[in-house]
Coordinates of C-alpha atoms in Angstrom, one line a residue:
Chain A
M11 CA 9.3 66.8 -52.9
A12 CA 7.5 63.4 -53.9
Y13 CA 4.2 63.0 -51.9
S14 CA 4.0 60.5 -49.2
F15 CA 1.0 59.4 -47.1
E16 CA 1.9 56.9 -44.0
A17 CA 0.7 54.0 -43.2
R18 CA -2.6 53.7 -41.7
D19 CA -4.4 51.3 -39.3
D20 CA -8.0 52.3 -40.4
N21 CA -8.1 51.0 -43.8
G22 CA -11.6 50.3 -44.3
P23 CA -12.9 47.3 -46.9
I24 CA -12.5 48.9 -50.6
A25 CA -13.3 47.8 -53.7
V26 CA -11.4 48.4 -57.0
E27 CA -13.9 49.9 -58.7
D28 CA -14.6 52.7 -56.2
V29 CA -11.2 53.4 -56.2
I30 CA -11.2 53.8 -60.2
E31 CA -14.4 55.8 -60.1
A32 CA -12.7 58.1 -58.0
M33 CA -10.0 58.1 -60.0
R34 CA -12.2 59.0 -63.7
K35 CA -13.8 61.7 -61.7
A36 CA -10.7 63.6 -60.1
Y37 CA -8.7 63.1 -63.6
K38 CA -9.1 65.6 -66.0
G39 CA -6.7 64.5 -68.8
N40 CA -3.6 66.6 -67.4
N41 CA -3.8 66.8 -63.7
G42 CA -2.5 62.9 -63.0
V43 CA -0.5 64.4 -59.7
D44 CA -3.7 66.2 -58.2
A45 CA -5.7 63.2 -59.0
M46 CA -3.8 61.0 -57.5
Q47 CA -3.6 63.1 -54.1
C48 CA -7.3 62.7 -54.1
V49 CA -7.9 59.0 -54.6
A50 CA -4.6 58.4 -52.5
E51 CA -6.2 57.4 -49.5
K52 CA -8.8 55.0 -51.2
F53 CA -5.8 53.6 -52.9
Q54 CA -4.1 53.3 -49.7
S55 CA -7.1 51.0 -48.5
L56 CA -7.3 48.5 -51.8
A57 CA -3.5 48.0 -51.1
A58 CA -4.2 46.6 -47.8
N59 CA -6.9 44.4 -49.7
R60 CA -4.9 41.0 -49.4
E61 CA -7.7 38.9 -50.8
F62 CA -8.4 41.6 -54.0
I63 CA -4.5 41.4 -54.6
R64 CA -4.3 37.7 -54.6
D65 CA -7.2 36.9 -56.6
A66 CA -6.3 39.5 -59.3
L67 CA -2.7 38.5 -59.4
V68 CA -4.0 34.5 -60.0
A69 CA -6.3 35.7 -62.5
E70 CA -3.7 37.5 -64.6
L71 CA -1.3 34.7 -64.1
K72 CA -4.4 32.6 -66.4
R73 CA -4.4 35.0 -68.8
I74 CA -1.2 35.3 -69.4
A75 CA -0.9 31.4 -69.5
E76 CA -3.1 32.1 -72.7
E77 CA -1.9 35.0 -74.2
R78 CA 0.0 35.0 -77.1
N79 CA 1.7 38.1 -77.6
L80 CA 5.3 38.3 -76.8
G81 CA 6.2 41.7 -77.8
S82 CA 7.6 42.6 -74.3
F83 CA 6.9 41.8 -70.5
A84 CA 8.3 42.8 -67.1
P85 CA 9.3 39.6 -65.1
Q86 CA 8.8 41.1 -61.6
S87 CA 5.3 43.1 -62.5
F88 CA 2.0 42.3 -63.4
I89 CA -1.0 44.3 -64.2
I90 CA -3.6 43.1 -62.1
H91 CA -6.6 45.3 -63.5
R92 CA -7.3 47.4 -66.3
A93 CA -9.5 50.3 -66.5
P94 CA -8.4 52.8 -69.2
P95 CA -7.1 54.9 -68.9
F96 CA -6.1 53.5 -65.6
S97 CA -4.5 50.3 -64.4
L98 CA -2.8 48.9 -61.5
R99 CA 0.8 47.0 -61.7
L100 CA 1.7 44.8 -59.0
N101 CA 5.5 44.7 -58.5
L102 CA 7.8 42.1 -56.8
W103 CA 11.4 43.5 -55.4
L104 CA 13.7 41.2 -54.2
P105 CA 16.7 41.6 -52.3
S106 CA 20.4 41.7 -54.0
V107 CA 21.4 37.6 -53.6
G108 CA 22.3 34.8 -55.9
T109 CA 24.8 34.8 -58.8
S110 CA 26.4 38.1 -60.3
R111 CA 24.6 37.2 -63.3
K112 CA 21.0 37.1 -61.7
V113 CA 22.0 40.4 -59.7
E114 CA 22.8 42.0 -62.4
Q115 CA 20.1 41.1 -64.4
E116 CA 17.8 42.5 -61.4
A117 CA 19.6 45.2 -61.2
R118 CA 19.0 46.1 -64.6
I119 CA 14.9 45.2 -64.5
Y120 CA 14.6 47.1 -61.4
S121 CA 16.8 50.0 -62.1
Y122 CA 18.2 49.2 -58.7
G123 CA 21.4 51.8 -58.0
R124 CA 20.1 53.8 -61.1
A125 CA 18.9 57.5 -60.5
H126 CA 16.1 58.1 -62.8
D127 CA 13.1 60.3 -63.4
H128 CA 9.4 59.5 -64.2
N129 CA 7.5 60.9 -67.5
F130 CA 4.6 59.7 -65.9
S131 CA 2.8 60.2 -62.8
L132 CA 3.0 57.3 -60.4
L133 CA 1.2 56.3 -57.4
T134 CA 2.3 53.9 -55.3
A135 CA 1.8 51.9 -52.0
G136 CA 3.5 49.3 -50.0
V137 CA 1.8 46.4 -50.1
A138 CA 4.2 43.6 -48.4
G139 CA 7.4 43.3 -47.0
P140 CA 10.0 46.2 -45.3
G141 CA 9.7 48.2 -48.9
Y142 CA 12.7 48.8 -51.1
R143 CA 14.9 52.2 -50.1
T144 CA 14.8 54.9 -52.1
R145 CA 16.8 58.4 -52.3
I146 CA 14.9 61.2 -53.7
Y147 CA 16.0 64.5 -55.5
E148 CA 14.5 66.8 -57.2
Y149 CA 15.5 68.8 -60.7
D150 CA 13.7 71.1 -63.0
C151 CA 13.1 69.4 -66.7
R152 CA 12.6 73.1 -68.3
S153 CA 16.5 73.8 -67.1
I154 CA 17.9 71.0 -69.5
E155 CA 18.4 70.1 -72.9
G156 CA 18.5 66.6 -72.9
R157 CA 22.3 65.6 -74.4
A158 CA 24.4 63.0 -72.6
G159 CA 26.5 63.9 -69.8
E160 CA 24.8 67.7 -69.6
H161 CA 25.1 68.8 -66.2
V162 CA 21.8 68.4 -63.9
E163 CA 21.0 70.8 -60.7
M164 CA 19.4 68.3 -58.4
T165 CA 18.3 68.9 -54.8
F166 CA 18.4 66.3 -52.2
L167 CA 14.8 65.8 -50.6
E168 CA 14.8 62.8 -48.7
D169 CA 16.3 58.9 -48.0
T170 CA 13.0 57.0 -47.2
K171 CA 11.4 53.2 -47.7
L172 CA 8.0 52.3 -48.9
T173 CA 7.2 50.2 -46.4
T174 CA 3.8 48.2 -46.1
G175 CA 0.7 50.7 -46.2
K176 CA 2.7 54.0 -46.8
V177 CA 1.7 55.9 -50.3
M178 CA 4.3 57.8 -52.3
I179 CA 3.5 60.2 -55.5
Y180 CA 6.4 60.4 -57.7
R181 CA 6.2 63.5 -59.8
P182 CA 6.7 63.3 -63.4
H183 CA 9.8 65.2 -64.7
H184 CA 10.4 66.4 -61.3
D185 CA 11.2 63.8 -58.9
I186 CA 14.5 61.9 -59.3
H187 CA 14.7 59.0 -57.5
V188 CA 17.2 55.6 -56.7
Q189 CA 16.1 52.7 -55.3
I190 CA 18.5 50.4 -53.0
P191 CA 17.0 46.7 -53.0
P192 CA 15.1 45.7 -49.8
V193 CA 16.4 43.3 -47.3
E194 CA 13.5 40.8 -47.7
A195 CA 11.0 40.4 -50.5
S196 CA 8.6 43.1 -51.1
M197 CA 5.6 44.3 -53.0
S198 CA 3.9 47.6 -53.9
L199 CA 1.1 48.3 -56.0
N200 CA 1.2 51.3 -58.9
L201 CA -1.6 53.4 -60.2
L202 CA -0.8 54.2 -63.5
I203 CA -2.4 56.6 -66.1
E204 CA -2.2 55.9 -69.7
E205 CA -0.4 59.4 -70.6
K206 CA 0.3 60.4 -74.2
D207 CA 3.5 62.0 -72.4
I208 CA 4.7 58.4 -72.0
V209 CA 5.6 58.4 -75.6
E210 CA 5.7 61.9 -76.2
T211 CA 8.5 63.1 -74.1
P212 CA 12.0 61.6 -72.7
Q213 CA 12.8 60.0 -69.5
Y214 CA 16.5 60.3 -68.0
Y215 CA 18.9 58.3 -66.0
F216 CA 21.2 60.5 -63.9
D217 CA 24.9 59.9 -62.6
L218 CA 24.3 61.6 -58.9
E219 CA 28.0 61.3 -58.7
T220 CA 29.0 63.5 -61.2
S221 CA 25.3 65.4 -61.5
A222 CA 25.4 64.4 -65.0
L223 CA 22.3 63.2 -67.3
V224 CA 22.4 59.7 -69.2
P225 CA 20.1 59.0 -71.9
M226 CA 17.5 56.3 -71.1
N227 CA 17.4 53.5 -74.3
D228 CA 15.1 51.3 -72.9
N229 CA 11.8 53.2 -72.8
E230 CA 9.7 54.3 -75.5
V231 CA 11.5 57.2 -76.6
G232 CA 14.9 55.6 -76.3
R233 CA 14.0 52.3 -78.4
R234 CA 13.0 54.7 -81.2
V235 CA 16.4 56.7 -80.8
S236 CA 18.5 53.1 -80.5
F237 CA 16.8 52.1 -83.7
L238 CA 17.7 55.1 -85.7
E239 CA 21.0 55.1 -84.6
A240 CA 21.7 51.2 -86.4
V241 CA 19.3 52.8 -89.2
G242 CA 21.8 55.2 -90.2
H243 CA 24.1 51.9 -91.2
F244 CA 21.6 50.2 -93.3
A245 CA 19.4 52.9 -94.7
N246 CA 19.7 53.3 -98.4
E247 CA 17.7 56.1 -100.8
D248 CA 14.4 54.4 -100.3
C249 CA 14.6 55.2 -96.8
A250 CA 16.3 58.7 -96.8
G251 CA 13.1 60.6 -97.7
V252 CA 11.1 59.0 -94.7
L253 CA 14.4 59.9 -92.4
F254 CA 14.3 63.5 -93.7
D255 CA 10.6 63.2 -92.6
V256 CA 11.1 61.8 -89.2
A257 CA 14.1 64.4 -88.6
R258 CA 11.6 67.3 -89.5
Q259 CA 8.4 66.3 -88.2
N260 CA 8.6 64.2 -84.8
R261 CA 7.7 66.1 -81.6
D262 CA 10.3 64.6 -79.8
P263 CA 13.9 66.0 -80.0
S264 CA 15.6 63.2 -78.8
I265 CA 14.3 61.3 -82.0
R266 CA 14.9 64.4 -84.3
A267 CA 18.0 64.1 -83.6
A268 CA 18.5 60.5 -83.7
A269 CA 17.3 61.0 -87.5
V270 CA 19.6 63.5 -88.3
Q271 CA 22.4 61.6 -86.8
A272 CA 21.3 58.6 -89.0
I273 CA 21.4 60.6 -92.1
R274 CA 24.7 62.0 -91.5
T275 CA 26.1 58.3 -91.0
G276 CA 24.1 57.0 -93.9
F277 CA 24.1 59.8 -96.2
P278 CA 27.3 62.0 -95.2
D279 CA 26.6 63.9 -99.0
R280 CA 23.8 65.5 -98.1
Q281 CA 25.4 67.7 -95.7
P282 CA 24.1 70.8 -97.1
E283 CA 19.9 69.4 -96.6
I284 CA 21.2 68.2 -93.1
E285 CA 22.1 71.9 -91.8
R286 CA 19.3 73.5 -93.3
L287 CA 17.3 71.1 -91.5
V288 CA 18.8 71.8 -88.5
A289 CA 19.3 75.4 -88.8
A290 CA 15.2 75.1 -89.1
D291 CA 15.0 73.5 -85.6
P292 CA 14.9 75.7 -82.4
H293 CA 16.0 72.5 -80.1
P294 CA 19.6 72.4 -79.1
L295 CA 19.7 69.1 -79.2
V296 CA 19.4 68.7 -82.6
A297 CA 21.5 71.5 -83.4
S298 CA 24.4 69.7 -81.6
E299 CA 23.5 66.9 -83.8
T300 CA 25.7 68.8 -86.6
N301 CA 28.9 68.7 -84.4
T302 CA 28.9 65.4 -82.6
P303 CA 31.1 62.8 -84.1
L304 CA 29.3 59.7 -85.9
A305 CA 29.4 56.8 -83.6
Chain B
M5 CA 5.7 50.3 -100.5
S6 CA 9.5 50.1 -101.9
A7 CA 10.7 46.5 -103.2
D8 CA 12.9 45.9 -100.0
T9 CA 10.0 46.6 -97.9
D10 CA 7.8 43.9 -100.1
K11 CA 11.0 41.7 -99.5
F12 CA 10.8 42.1 -96.0
V13 CA 7.4 41.2 -95.2
R14 CA 7.7 38.3 -98.1
I15 CA 10.3 36.7 -95.7
I16 CA 8.8 37.2 -92.6
R17 CA 5.4 36.2 -93.9
D18 CA 7.6 32.8 -95.0
L19 CA 9.2 32.3 -91.8
D20 CA 5.9 32.6 -89.8
R21 CA 4.5 29.7 -92.0
L22 CA 7.5 27.7 -91.7
L23 CA 8.7 28.1 -88.0
V24 CA 5.8 27.4 -86.0
P25 CA 5.9 26.6 -82.2
G26 CA 7.3 23.2 -81.8
A27 CA 9.3 23.5 -85.1
G28 CA 12.3 22.0 -83.0
E29 CA 15.3 20.9 -85.4
K30 CA 13.2 22.0 -88.5
F31 CA 14.3 25.5 -87.8
W32 CA 17.6 24.7 -89.8
S33 CA 15.2 24.0 -93.1
A34 CA 15.0 27.9 -93.0
R35 CA 18.4 28.0 -94.3
A36 CA 17.2 29.0 -98.1
I37 CA 15.5 31.9 -96.3
F38 CA 18.1 32.9 -94.0
S39 CA 20.0 33.5 -97.4
E40 CA 17.9 36.0 -98.7
M41 CA 18.0 38.0 -95.2
D42 CA 20.5 40.7 -96.5
S43 CA 21.1 44.2 -96.7
A44 CA 17.9 44.8 -98.6
F45 CA 16.1 42.9 -96.1
L46 CA 17.5 45.5 -93.3
N47 CA 16.5 48.3 -95.4
G48 CA 13.0 46.8 -95.9
W49 CA 12.5 47.0 -92.3
S50 CA 14.1 50.2 -91.6
H51 CA 11.9 51.8 -94.0
Y52 CA 8.8 49.7 -92.5
R53 CA 9.6 51.0 -89.0
L54 CA 10.3 54.3 -89.9
Q55 CA 6.8 54.9 -91.4
E56 CA 5.5 53.7 -88.2
I57 CA 7.5 56.7 -86.4
L58 CA 6.4 58.6 -88.7
D59 CA 2.7 57.6 -88.7
D60 CA 2.7 57.7 -84.7
K61 CA 1.8 54.4 -84.7
E62 CA 2.6 51.5 -82.0
F63 CA 6.6 51.0 -83.1
L64 CA 7.2 47.1 -82.4
V65 CA 11.5 47.1 -82.1
F66 CA 12.3 46.2 -78.5
R67 CA 15.8 46.6 -77.2
D68 CA 17.6 44.0 -75.1
R69 CA 21.0 44.5 -74.0
N70 CA 22.8 45.4 -77.3
S71 CA 19.9 44.0 -79.5
L72 CA 16.9 45.1 -81.2
T73 CA 14.3 42.9 -82.2
I74 CA 12.9 42.9 -85.7
N75 CA 10.3 40.2 -85.4
V76 CA 9.3 37.5 -82.5
T77 CA 6.8 34.9 -82.7
K78 CA 6.5 31.8 -80.5
G79 CA 8.3 29.9 -83.3
Y80 CA 11.4 32.3 -84.1
A81 CA 13.1 35.6 -83.7
V82 CA 14.8 38.0 -85.9
S83 CA 17.3 40.6 -84.2
L84 CA 19.9 42.9 -85.3
A85 CA 22.9 42.6 -82.8
M86 CA 25.0 45.5 -82.2
I87 CA 28.5 44.4 -81.4
D88 CA 31.1 45.9 -79.1
R89 CA 32.9 44.8 -76.3
P90 CA 32.1 41.1 -75.0
P91 CA 30.0 40.6 -72.2
S92 CA 31.0 39.9 -68.7
G93 CA 30.9 36.3 -68.7
L94 CA 30.0 33.4 -71.4
Y95 CA 27.0 32.3 -72.2
L96 CA 25.5 28.6 -73.4
H97 CA 22.0 30.1 -74.5
P98 CA 19.6 27.3 -75.2
Q99 CA 18.7 29.0 -78.9
H100 CA 20.1 27.6 -82.3
Y101 CA 20.4 30.4 -84.6
M102 CA 22.3 31.3 -88.0
A103 CA 24.0 34.7 -88.0
R104 CA 25.1 37.3 -90.7
N105 CA 27.3 40.1 -90.5
V106 CA 25.6 42.7 -92.1
G107 CA 27.9 45.7 -90.9
R108 CA 31.1 47.4 -92.7
V109 CA 33.5 45.6 -90.7
P110 CA 34.9 42.0 -89.7
A111 CA 33.8 40.6 -86.3
T112 CA 35.8 37.7 -84.3
I113 CA 33.9 35.2 -83.0
H114 CA 35.3 32.5 -80.1
R115 CA 33.6 29.5 -80.4
Y116 CA 33.5 27.3 -77.2
K117 CA 32.1 24.1 -76.6
P118 CA 31.5 22.2 -73.0
D119 CA 33.9 19.6 -71.8
R120 CA 30.9 17.1 -71.9
P121 CA 27.2 16.5 -72.7
L122 CA 25.2 19.2 -70.3
Q123 CA 21.6 18.4 -69.7
N124 CA 20.1 21.9 -70.0
D125 CA 18.1 21.8 -66.8
V126 CA 20.4 19.9 -64.7
Y127 CA 23.8 21.9 -63.4
D128 CA 27.1 20.7 -63.2
P129 CA 29.5 22.3 -61.6
N130 CA 32.2 20.4 -62.6
A131 CA 32.1 21.2 -66.8
R132 CA 34.2 23.1 -68.3
L133 CA 34.2 25.2 -71.6
E134 CA 36.7 24.4 -74.3
L135 CA 38.0 26.9 -77.0
L136 CA 37.1 25.3 -80.5
D137 CA 38.6 27.9 -83.0
V138 CA 38.6 31.6 -83.7
I139 CA 36.5 32.7 -86.7
Q140 CA 36.6 36.3 -88.4
L141 CA 33.2 37.0 -89.7
Q142 CA 33.6 39.1 -92.8
P143 CA 31.1 41.6 -93.9
G144 CA 28.3 39.4 -95.7
E145 CA 29.5 36.0 -94.3
A146 CA 27.0 33.6 -92.1
L147 CA 27.6 31.4 -89.3
E148 CA 25.6 29.0 -87.5
R149 CA 25.2 28.3 -83.8
N150 CA 23.8 25.0 -82.3
G151 CA 22.2 25.9 -79.2
N152 CA 22.9 22.6 -77.1
T153 CA 26.5 23.1 -77.5
D154 CA 28.1 26.0 -78.9
V155 CA 29.2 29.5 -76.7
L156 CA 29.9 32.2 -79.2
D157 CA 31.4 34.9 -78.2
W158 CA 31.5 38.1 -80.3
K159 CA 34.1 40.7 -80.6
A160 CA 34.2 43.8 -83.1
D161 CA 37.7 45.5 -83.6
G162 CA 37.2 49.3 -83.3
E163 CA 34.0 50.3 -85.3
M164 CA 30.4 48.6 -84.2
A165 CA 29.6 45.3 -85.7
F166 CA 26.0 44.7 -86.7
V167 CA 24.7 40.8 -87.1
L168 CA 21.5 39.9 -88.1
R169 CA 20.2 37.0 -86.3
L170 CA 17.7 34.4 -86.8
H171 CA 17.0 32.4 -83.8
S172 CA 15.0 29.4 -83.4
E173 CA 12.4 28.6 -80.6
S174 CA 14.1 27.7 -77.2
V175 CA 15.7 24.2 -77.0
G176 CA 15.7 24.4 -72.8
D177 CA 14.3 26.5 -70.3
Y178 CA 18.1 27.9 -68.8
E179 CA 21.0 29.7 -69.7
W180 CA 24.2 28.8 -68.4
A181 CA 27.0 31.5 -67.5
F182 CA 30.4 30.6 -67.3
D183 CA 33.5 32.9 -66.2
R184 CA 35.7 34.1 -68.5
E185 CA 39.1 33.0 -66.8
T186 CA 37.9 29.7 -65.6
L187 CA 35.5 28.7 -68.1
A188 CA 33.8 27.1 -65.2
P189 CA 29.8 27.8 -64.9
K190 CA 29.1 30.2 -62.5
G191 CA 25.1 30.0 -62.6
V192 CA 21.9 29.9 -64.7
T193 CA 19.4 31.8 -65.4
V194 CA 15.8 31.1 -65.9
L195 CA 14.7 32.1 -70.1
D196 CA 11.2 30.6 -70.1
R197 CA 8.7 33.3 -69.9
F198 CA 5.6 32.1 -68.1
S199 CA 7.6 29.9 -65.6
S200 CA 9.3 33.1 -64.4
Q201 CA 6.1 34.6 -64.1
M202 CA 4.4 31.6 -62.1
T203 CA 7.6 31.8 -60.0
T204 CA 7.3 35.4 -59.3
A205 CA 3.5 35.0 -58.6
M206 CA 4.6 32.7 -56.0
Q207 CA 6.6 34.8 -54.2
M208 CA 4.5 37.4 -54.4
L209 CA 1.9 35.3 -52.9
T210 CA 4.2 34.4 -50.1
A211 CA 5.3 38.0 -49.2
L212 CA 1.1 38.6 -49.2
G213 CA 0.5 36.0 -46.9
A214 CA -2.6 35.3 -48.3
P215 CA -3.5 31.3 -48.4
V216 CA -4.0 30.0 -52.3
G217 CA -6.3 27.5 -53.6
R218 CA -5.6 23.8 -54.3
D219 CA -5.5 24.0 -58.1
F220 CA -3.0 27.0 -58.0
I221 CA -0.7 24.8 -55.7
E222 CA -1.6 21.8 -58.4
T223 CA -0.6 23.9 -61.3
G224 CA 3.0 24.4 -59.5
L225 CA 3.5 21.0 -58.6
S226 CA 2.8 19.7 -61.9
S227 CA 4.9 22.3 -63.7
P228 CA 7.2 21.1 -66.2
Q229 CA 9.9 23.4 -65.3
F230 CA 11.3 21.9 -61.8
H231 CA 12.4 25.7 -60.5
V232 CA 8.4 26.3 -60.5
R233 CA 7.9 22.6 -58.5
W234 CA 10.6 23.9 -56.0
E235 CA 9.3 27.3 -55.8
T236 CA 5.7 25.7 -55.1
V237 CA 7.4 23.8 -51.9
K238 CA 8.6 27.0 -50.5
M239 CA 5.6 29.1 -51.2
I240 CA 2.9 26.4 -49.5
S241 CA 5.3 25.6 -46.7
Q242 CA 4.9 29.4 -45.7
L243 CA 1.3 29.9 -46.5
S244 CA -0.4 26.3 -46.4
P245 CA 2.0 24.4 -43.9
D246 CA -0.7 21.5 -43.8
L247 CA -0.1 20.6 -47.5
V248 CA 3.8 20.7 -47.3
R249 CA 4.2 16.8 -46.0
E250 CA 1.9 15.6 -49.1
A251 CA 3.6 17.9 -51.7
I252 CA 6.8 16.5 -50.4
E253 CA 5.8 13.1 -50.2
R254 CA 4.9 13.8 -53.7
L255 CA 7.8 15.3 -55.0
K256 CA 10.1 12.6 -53.1
E257 CA 10.0 10.8 -56.6
D258 CA 10.9 13.8 -58.6
P259 CA 12.4 13.6 -61.7
H260 CA 14.9 16.5 -61.5
P261 CA 18.1 15.4 -58.9
A262 CA 18.0 18.7 -57.6
I263 CA 14.2 18.7 -56.1
R264 CA 15.2 15.3 -54.8
R265 CA 18.3 16.2 -53.0
A266 CA 16.5 19.1 -51.6
I267 CA 13.6 17.1 -50.6
E268 CA 15.8 14.5 -48.7
K269 CA 17.7 17.5 -46.9
S270 CA 14.2 19.8 -46.0
A271 CA 12.3 16.6 -44.5
V272 CA 12.4 18.9 -41.8
V273 CA 11.1 22.1 -43.4
P274 CA 7.3 21.9 -42.8
S275 CA 7.7 21.2 -38.7
Q276 CA 10.4 24.5 -39.0
K277 CA 8.3 26.7 -41.1
A278 CA 4.7 26.0 -40.1
G279 CA 2.9 28.7 -38.6
H280 CA 5.2 31.5 -39.7

């Protein structure tokens, strides 16, 4: 199950550099969860340091005011410390109140009510407020192919809250959780690792009522898939070669499958080549592309 | 690079030069450039981004609801909208745009306008939308939206429609939502990025309960957005009650009517919340 460390009263003062240093010692490049367990108590102490969090937040706000890059931003969170490959992210969790548009928008931003897994290790601590509620399940990512609607065997683990002082570690590709808005504004602090997996492995939503998989289109893989799905409608011969290369070479089966779909949409006369390409790809997600009706 | 990729890069460069931040109504001078933004432009974009995927480079396409970003700067944005079902409400979004149907099927657009002049940052619950006309936009055809007055409701019949849009910078900070049935306003959403982050930070600091410096409070109280000024008052009523009276005195003559009304109503706020 996700690892939990209950709140302590004996949090001594600790500097952010000490937490990062401990993480550097513990992290070997592929042991995110283990490393996070090693630093969890230090992280708990850091999350209790309100002055550090306040000063880091105000400093980040000043930095943002001068920033020009508009690529993307999450209005409810701030990266308050960067020490590659590690970073600390502060999140605000709000109760579901206000207009339906606001509630709908916040539910989308916060993934409220949407069960999902992570493709990265996540160490999180409750910093203020009563905390969001979360129901946690686990599944075996090796047992799924990644198809929309695919049945997923999942086991309920616990129903808990990220209260102030509590620390939790979510295991990548293993823990599924659904967040329920807190009754009052709450905050959490995350420790993140820039793991290459974030781009290379898929992350999913899950329909808990039907135990079915729902592809995620707003993460690194999902936005590439969305792009490829659209490209099929515009691509001319200039693009065909690159599309075939993506379909053959990309490491992610969802991206290869989306490239195959784009070729089928844009170049239906190249069906024999598509069939050869699919026959050479061992992943069932790609194989299913020859049978799926086009959008 | 292919000829289409060259075209994509050239057009983006031209837009970068023309639509600098603060361009305002000069946005409409991009019509000549937009007339060139056709299927070849889209194909060039596709080729360019496909190569990024192939080369494992940073991928600069983002998805927001049913749109993919093609390019975003502080002065303009280009997006590709995928139109199927209409959204739950009708939205007056304060951004001009030029739009071209680049798909294979026609799109249907219901164009509404408010029944009175609206000030973007002053909510008027009595305003109503009025249906102006219904347009069938054939593949290749274009139309324009005035971000101050036009509510365009897009719909595709059957197959998904694709719409290429050149958006201006924001001409206001608030998007108004209207009910489809009653055509009455049902709320606003803050669009301005920095002010959203300011208010989020203030809510965080309030939840944290750690007092903040005067310079931060000053930044909040002098914000051009009324919702930031109001959030600042709420924050200091929790964190620095000794400063509330001063803030309220200062905002009594605030240019925004909602702030003045709230200040009048909350004359007792400091004593109620002090010491929280």
